[in-house]
mmCIF file of C-alpha atoms in Angstrom:
data_model
loop_
_atom_site.group_PDB
_atom_site.id
_atom_site.type_symbol
_atom_site.label_atom_id
_atom_site.label_comp_id
_atom_site.label_asym_id
_atom_site.label_seq_id
_atom_site.Cartn_x
_atom_site.Cartn_y
_atom_site.Cartn_z
ATOM 1 C CA GLN A 150 -20.630 -15.702 -6.443
ATOM 2 C CA PRO A 151 -17.435 -17.794 -6.263
ATOM 3 C CA SER A 152 -16.044 -16.438 -9.558
ATOM 4 C CA SER A 153 -16.759 -12.768 -8.805
ATOM 5 C CA ARG A 154 -14.262 -10.153 -7.640
ATOM 6 C CA ARG A 155 -14.788 -7.211 -5.327
ATOM 7 C CA LEU A 156 -12.631 -4.130 -5.908
ATOM 8 C CA TYR A 157 -12.151 -1.608 -3.125
ATOM 9 C CA LEU A 158 -11.044 1.471 -5.064
ATOM 10 C CA CYS A 159 -9.726 4.119 -2.674
ATOM 11 C CA ARG A 160 -8.292 7.591 -2.889
ATOM 12 C CA HIS A 161 -5.111 8.610 -1.078
ATOM 13 C CA GLY A 162 -5.011 10.669 2.122
ATOM 14 C CA GLU A 163 -4.684 14.425 2.313
ATOM 15 C CA THR A 164 -1.617 16.402 1.202
ATOM 16 C CA ASP A 165 -0.646 20.033 1.705
ATOM 17 C CA TRP A 166 -1.472 20.669 -1.951
ATOM 18 C CA ASN A 167 -4.982 19.305 -1.401
ATOM 19 C CA VAL A 168 -5.422 21.837 1.405
ATOM 20 C CA ALA A 169 -4.093 24.665 -0.774
ATOM 21 C CA GLY A 170 -6.248 23.677 -3.746
ATOM 22 C CA ARG A 171 -3.224 23.093 -5.975
ATOM 23 C CA VAL A 172 -3.349 20.617 -8.846
ATOM 24 C CA GLN A 173 -1.102 17.619 -8.123
ATOM 25 C CA GLY A 174 -1.456 15.306 -11.094
ATOM 26 C CA MET A 175 1.817 13.466 -11.628
ATOM 27 C CA THR A 176 3.676 15.729 -9.152
ATOM 28 C CA ASP A 177 4.768 13.522 -6.251
ATOM 29 C CA ILE A 178 3.487 15.255 -3.116
ATOM 30 C CA PRO A 179 3.613 13.316 0.193
ATOM 31 C CA LEU A 180 0.835 12.880 2.725
ATOM 32 C CA ASN A 181 0.622 15.513 5.428
ATOM 33 C CA PRO A 182 0.012 14.549 9.093
ATOM 34 C CA ASN A 183 -3.762 14.622 8.621
ATOM 35 C CA GLY A 184 -3.372 12.472 5.507
ATOM 36 C CA ARG A 185 -1.432 9.889 7.480
ATOM 37 C CA SER A 186 -4.201 9.826 10.097
ATOM 38 C CA GLN A 187 -6.755 9.391 7.316
ATOM 39 C CA ALA A 188 -4.735 6.501 5.887
ATOM 40 C CA ALA A 189 -4.733 4.838 9.314
ATOM 41 C CA ALA A 190 -8.522 5.268 9.534
ATOM 42 C CA LEU A 191 -8.933 3.766 6.071
ATOM 43 C CA ALA A 192 -6.750 0.811 7.032
ATOM 44 C CA ALA A 193 -8.813 0.257 10.179
ATOM 45 C CA ILE A 194 -12.144 0.212 8.309
ATOM 46 C CA LEU A 195 -10.754 -2.345 5.829
ATOM 47 C CA ALA A 196 -9.009 -4.471 8.470
ATOM 48 C CA ASP A 197 -11.674 -7.185 8.535
ATOM 49 C CA VAL A 198 -12.059 -7.411 4.749
ATOM 50 C CA PRO A 199 -10.298 -10.539 3.372
ATOM 51 C CA ILE A 200 -8.086 -8.536 1.004
ATOM 52 C CA GLY A 201 -5.632 -10.685 -0.953
ATOM 53 C CA LEU A 202 -3.979 -7.939 -3.019
ATOM 54 C CA VAL A 203 -3.195 -4.311 -2.183
ATOM 55 C CA ALA A 204 -2.253 -2.328 -5.281
ATOM 56 C CA SER A 205 -1.485 1.351 -5.684
ATOM 57 C CA SER A 206 -0.163 4.013 -7.955
ATOM 58 C CA ALA A 207 3.568 4.670 -7.913
ATOM 59 C CA LEU A 208 3.100 8.172 -6.474
ATOM 60 C CA GLY A 209 3.990 8.508 -2.809
ATOM 61 C CA ARG A 210 0.671 9.824 -1.518
ATOM 62 C CA ALA A 211 -1.141 6.759 -2.850
ATOM 63 C CA SER A 212 1.557 4.192 -2.102
ATOM 64 C CA SER A 213 1.894 5.425 1.498
ATOM 65 C CA THR A 214 -1.867 5.150 1.963
ATOM 66 C CA ALA A 215 -1.809 1.640 0.490
ATOM 67 C CA ASP A 216 1.092 0.689 2.761
ATOM 68 C CA ALA A 217 -1.091 1.537 5.775
ATOM 69 C CA VAL A 218 -3.792 -0.813 4.442
ATOM 70 C CA ALA A 219 -1.266 -3.546 3.634
ATOM 71 C CA ALA A 220 0.214 -3.386 7.145
ATOM 72 C CA LEU A 221 -3.072 -4.826 8.483
ATOM 73 C CA HIS A 222 -3.123 -7.522 5.771
ATOM 74 C CA PRO A 223 0.291 -9.192 6.113
ATOM 75 C CA GLY A 224 -0.758 -12.109 3.904
ATOM 76 C CA ALA A 225 -1.796 -9.895 0.993
ATOM 77 C CA ARG A 226 0.368 -9.294 -2.045
ATOM 78 C CA ARG A 227 1.534 -5.672 -2.404
ATOM 79 C CA LEU A 228 1.864 -4.186 -5.901
ATOM 80 C CA VAL A 229 2.900 -0.716 -7.115
ATOM 81 C CA ASP A 230 1.982 0.124 -10.715
ATOM 82 C CA ALA A 231 2.280 3.429 -12.575
ATOM 83 C CA SER A 232 -0.789 2.426 -14.605
ATOM 84 C CA PHE A 233 -2.758 3.681 -11.605
ATOM 85 C CA ASN A 234 -1.013 7.074 -11.353
ATOM 86 C CA GLU A 235 -3.055 10.244 -11.313
ATOM 87 C CA MET A 236 -4.015 11.932 -14.559
ATOM 88 C CA ASN A 237 -1.183 13.983 -16.039
ATOM 89 C CA PHE A 238 -2.458 17.562 -15.752
ATOM 90 C CA GLY A 239 0.327 19.009 -17.930
ATOM 91 C CA SER A 240 0.921 22.730 -17.434
ATOM 92 C CA LEU A 241 -1.887 22.931 -14.846
ATOM 93 C CA GLU A 242 0.168 21.021 -12.258
ATOM 94 C CA GLY A 243 1.069 23.184 -9.290
ATOM 95 C CA GLU A 244 -1.604 25.757 -10.142
ATOM 96 C CA GLU A 245 -4.290 26.869 -7.700
ATOM 97 C CA LEU A 246 -7.684 26.622 -9.374
ATOM 98 C CA ARG A 247 -9.810 28.351 -6.772
ATOM 99 C CA GLY A 248 -11.732 31.572 -7.268
ATOM 100 C CA GLY A 249 -11.312 33.543 -10.482
ATOM 101 C CA SER A 250 -7.957 32.114 -11.531
ATOM 102 C CA PRO A 251 -7.442 32.292 -15.337
ATOM 103 C CA ARG A 252 -6.179 28.715 -15.232
ATOM 104 C CA ARG A 253 -9.420 27.679 -13.530
ATOM 105 C CA GLU A 254 -11.335 29.020 -16.502
ATOM 106 C CA GLU A 255 -9.045 27.038 -18.791
ATOM 107 C CA TYR A 256 -9.625 23.860 -16.783
ATOM 108 C CA GLU A 257 -13.379 24.381 -16.636
ATOM 109 C CA ALA A 258 -13.396 24.748 -20.417
ATOM 110 C CA ARG A 259 -11.729 21.332 -20.670
ATOM 111 C CA LEU A 260 -14.248 19.840 -18.231
ATOM 112 C CA ALA A 261 -17.081 21.196 -20.371
ATOM 113 C CA GLU A 262 -15.571 19.574 -23.463
ATOM 114 C CA TRP A 263 -15.275 16.233 -21.679
ATOM 115 C CA GLU A 264 -18.823 16.436 -20.343
ATOM 116 C CA ALA A 265 -19.998 17.121 -23.909
ATOM 117 C CA GLY A 266 -18.450 13.797 -24.952
ATOM 118 C CA ARG A 267 -15.117 15.042 -26.328
ATOM 119 C CA THR A 268 -13.144 12.845 -23.919
ATOM 120 C CA SER A 269 -10.148 12.489 -26.249
ATOM 121 C CA VAL A 270 -9.241 16.168 -25.669
ATOM 122 C CA ARG A 271 -6.028 16.446 -23.655
ATOM 123 C CA LEU A 272 -5.089 18.860 -20.906
ATOM 124 C CA PRO A 273 -2.685 21.639 -21.982
ATOM 125 C CA GLY A 274 1.094 21.345 -21.842
ATOM 126 C CA GLY A 275 1.414 17.625 -22.463
ATOM 127 C CA GLY A 276 -1.418 16.489 -20.209
ATOM 128 C CA GLU A 277 -3.600 13.434 -20.712
ATOM 129 C CA SER A 278 -7.165 13.001 -21.895
ATOM 130 C CA PRO A 279 -9.813 11.057 -19.972
ATOM 131 C CA GLU A 280 -9.757 8.384 -22.688
ATOM 132 C CA GLU A 281 -6.021 7.863 -22.174
ATOM 133 C CA VAL A 282 -6.412 7.583 -18.405
ATOM 134 C CA ALA A 283 -9.325 5.161 -18.762
ATOM 135 C CA ALA A 284 -7.351 2.995 -21.195
ATOM 136 C CA ARG A 285 -4.347 2.597 -18.888
ATOM 137 C CA ALA A 286 -6.561 2.107 -15.839
ATOM 138 C CA LEU A 287 -8.539 -0.707 -17.457
ATOM 139 C CA LYS A 288 -5.343 -2.256 -18.840
ATOM 140 C CA GLY A 289 -3.879 -2.198 -15.316
ATOM 141 C CA LEU A 290 -6.944 -3.960 -13.896
ATOM 142 C CA ARG A 291 -6.707 -6.623 -16.618
ATOM 143 C CA GLU A 292 -3.049 -7.185 -15.789
ATOM 144 C CA LEU A 293 -3.995 -7.632 -12.111
ATOM 145 C CA GLY A 294 -6.627 -10.160 -13.126
ATOM 146 C CA ALA A 295 -9.362 -8.062 -11.534
ATOM 147 C CA LEU A 296 -10.847 -7.665 -15.016
ATOM 148 C CA PRO A 297 -10.731 -10.432 -17.626
ATOM 149 C CA PRO A 298 -8.548 -9.919 -20.696
ATOM 150 C CA LEU A 299 -10.388 -8.502 -23.698
ATOM 151 C CA ALA A 300 -10.629 -11.878 -25.444
ATOM 152 C CA ALA A 301 -12.117 -13.467 -22.315
ATOM 153 C CA ALA A 302 -14.614 -10.633 -21.948
ATOM 154 C CA ALA A 303 -15.843 -11.515 -25.437
ATOM 155 C CA GLY A 304 -16.343 -15.186 -24.490
ATOM 156 C CA GLY A 305 -12.821 -16.547 -24.118
ATOM 157 C CA ALA A 306 -10.963 -18.296 -21.340
ATOM 158 C CA GLY A 307 -12.270 -16.357 -18.327
ATOM 159 C CA VAL A 308 -10.630 -14.420 -15.515
ATOM 160 C CA PRO A 309 -6.937 -15.072 -14.748
ATOM 161 C CA SER A 310 -5.938 -15.971 -11.205
ATOM 162 C CA CYS A 311 -6.618 -13.073 -8.830
ATOM 163 C CA PRO A 312 -7.745 -12.798 -5.204
ATOM 164 C CA ARG A 313 -11.471 -12.244 -4.802
ATOM 165 C CA HIS A 314 -10.942 -9.080 -2.742
ATOM 166 C CA VAL A 315 -8.606 -6.431 -4.167
ATOM 167 C CA CYS A 316 -7.799 -2.997 -2.748
ATOM 168 C CA LEU A 317 -6.500 -0.357 -5.168
ATOM 169 C CA VAL A 318 -5.366 3.018 -3.825
ATOM 170 C CA ALA A 319 -5.160 5.738 -6.453
ATOM 171 C CA HIS A 320 -6.223 9.351 -6.993
ATOM 172 C CA GLY A 321 -9.199 11.686 -7.243
ATOM 173 C CA ARG A 322 -9.491 12.335 -10.975
ATOM 174 C CA PHE A 323 -8.150 8.864 -11.814
ATOM 175 C CA ASN A 324 -10.869 7.252 -9.686
ATOM 176 C CA LYS A 325 -13.593 9.450 -11.194
ATOM 177 C CA ILE A 326 -12.527 8.423 -14.698
ATOM 178 C CA LEU A 327 -12.185 4.736 -13.835
ATOM 179 C CA LEU A 328 -15.581 4.561 -12.151
ATOM 180 C CA ALA A 329 -17.195 6.352 -15.093
ATOM 181 C CA ALA A 330 -15.451 3.975 -17.506
ATOM 182 C CA LEU A 331 -16.675 0.936 -15.572
ATOM 183 C CA ARG A 332 -20.189 2.384 -15.811
ATOM 184 C CA GLY A 333 -19.739 2.788 -19.561
ATOM 185 C CA ASP A 334 -19.498 6.573 -20.025
ATOM 186 C CA VAL A 335 -16.216 8.387 -19.383
ATOM 187 C CA SER A 336 -17.876 11.747 -20.087
ATOM 188 C CA ARG A 337 -19.681 11.492 -16.734
ATOM 189 C CA ALA A 338 -16.496 11.358 -14.632
ATOM 190 C CA SER A 339 -16.966 14.830 -13.145
ATOM 191 C CA GLN A 340 -20.255 13.738 -11.601
ATOM 192 C CA VAL A 341 -18.371 11.362 -9.281
ATOM 193 C CA ALA A 342 -17.348 12.742 -5.865
ATOM 194 C CA GLN A 343 -14.042 11.605 -4.309
ATOM 195 C CA GLY A 344 -12.905 12.789 -0.889
ATOM 196 C CA ASN A 345 -9.527 11.933 0.581
ATOM 197 C CA THR A 346 -9.409 8.183 1.446
ATOM 198 C CA ALA A 347 -12.838 7.691 -0.127
ATOM 199 C CA VAL A 348 -13.804 4.035 -0.573
ATOM 200 C CA ASN A 349 -15.624 2.899 -3.712
ATOM 201 C CA ILE A 350 -16.824 -0.689 -4.062
ATOM 202 C CA VAL A 351 -17.115 -2.412 -7.433
ATOM 203 C CA ASP A 352 -18.263 -5.998 -8.013
ATOM 204 C CA ILE A 353 -16.900 -7.672 -11.153
ATOM 205 C CA ASP A 354 -18.329 -10.918 -12.508
ATOM 206 C CA GLU A 355 -16.390 -13.559 -14.425
ATOM 207 C CA GLY A 356 -17.323 -11.989 -17.766
ATOM 208 C CA GLY A 357 -16.098 -8.556 -16.723
ATOM 209 C CA ALA A 358 -19.507 -6.966 -16.082
ATOM 210 C CA CYS A 359 -19.134 -4.381 -13.327
ATOM 211 C CA THR A 360 -21.601 -3.211 -10.705
ATOM 212 C CA VAL A 361 -20.659 -0.085 -8.769
ATOM 213 C CA VAL A 362 -22.003 -0.899 -5.315
ATOM 214 C CA ALA A 363 -20.884 2.216 -3.436
ATOM 215 C CA VAL A 364 -19.130 5.514 -4.173
ATOM 216 C CA ASN A 365 -17.223 7.974 -1.974
ATOM 217 C CA LEU A 366 -17.718 6.203 1.372
ATOM 218 C CA LEU A 367 -16.136 8.362 4.094
ATOM 219 C CA ASP A 368 -17.689 6.983 7.290
ATOM 220 C CA HIS A 369 -14.252 5.994 8.596
ATOM 221 C CA LEU A 370 -13.200 9.666 8.714
ATOM 222 C CA ARG A 371 -16.351 10.698 10.556
ATOM 223 C CA ALA A 372 -15.839 7.866 13.045
ATOM 224 C CA ALA A 373 -12.186 8.832 13.568
ATOM 225 C CA ALA A 374 -13.230 12.447 14.263
ATOM 226 C CA GLN A 375 -15.680 11.476 17.020
ATOM 227 C CA PRO A 376 -14.446 12.432 20.527
ATOM 228 C CA PRO A 377 -14.057 9.553 22.988
ATOM 229 C CA ALA A 378 -17.111 8.810 25.125
#
């Protein structure tokens, strides 16, 4: 429909901390060589989409991935906004959570609380809660114009000016929380899968109603890995 928006919500490419299983959160870790190749594959799969705005988090791994997308859309506006930064993991940042790590048990206890509906519980050491991440994510989308302002969503003036096709490059846990929030239940965030450079597609109507069309699309990575004929 002419008044609808389509959001291409993507995750950043791979980093060395992803490979090591270390929690990144707000720690600014750059893409590794494989991550840069993944970003190029993501850009290629989105090349024919009429994207008018490429937005990203302010963290380098996401902004570099978004820059690769924007390079194939020279007419699109480019925006960097800390509203789309990864969840602050507090004292868990830098920790490896594989195997029987004591910090893994601590994190899994938090996940269990969130899945039980206690989504206002924060991560230890000054970390965020899912509710806080969802609030800033939705606020950021309203400021982009991808979502209508709250008054408009309740029957006000409608959606502010915004391109119909928007690409937002962010982060794994951030994307899980945002997608769950758009579906109406933040407690279900952990059920959402997000690989590196995953593409999620969300349609947004003029009243702000959201339809999640696709989640965790990774065909571009499989295509890039195919040997030449």
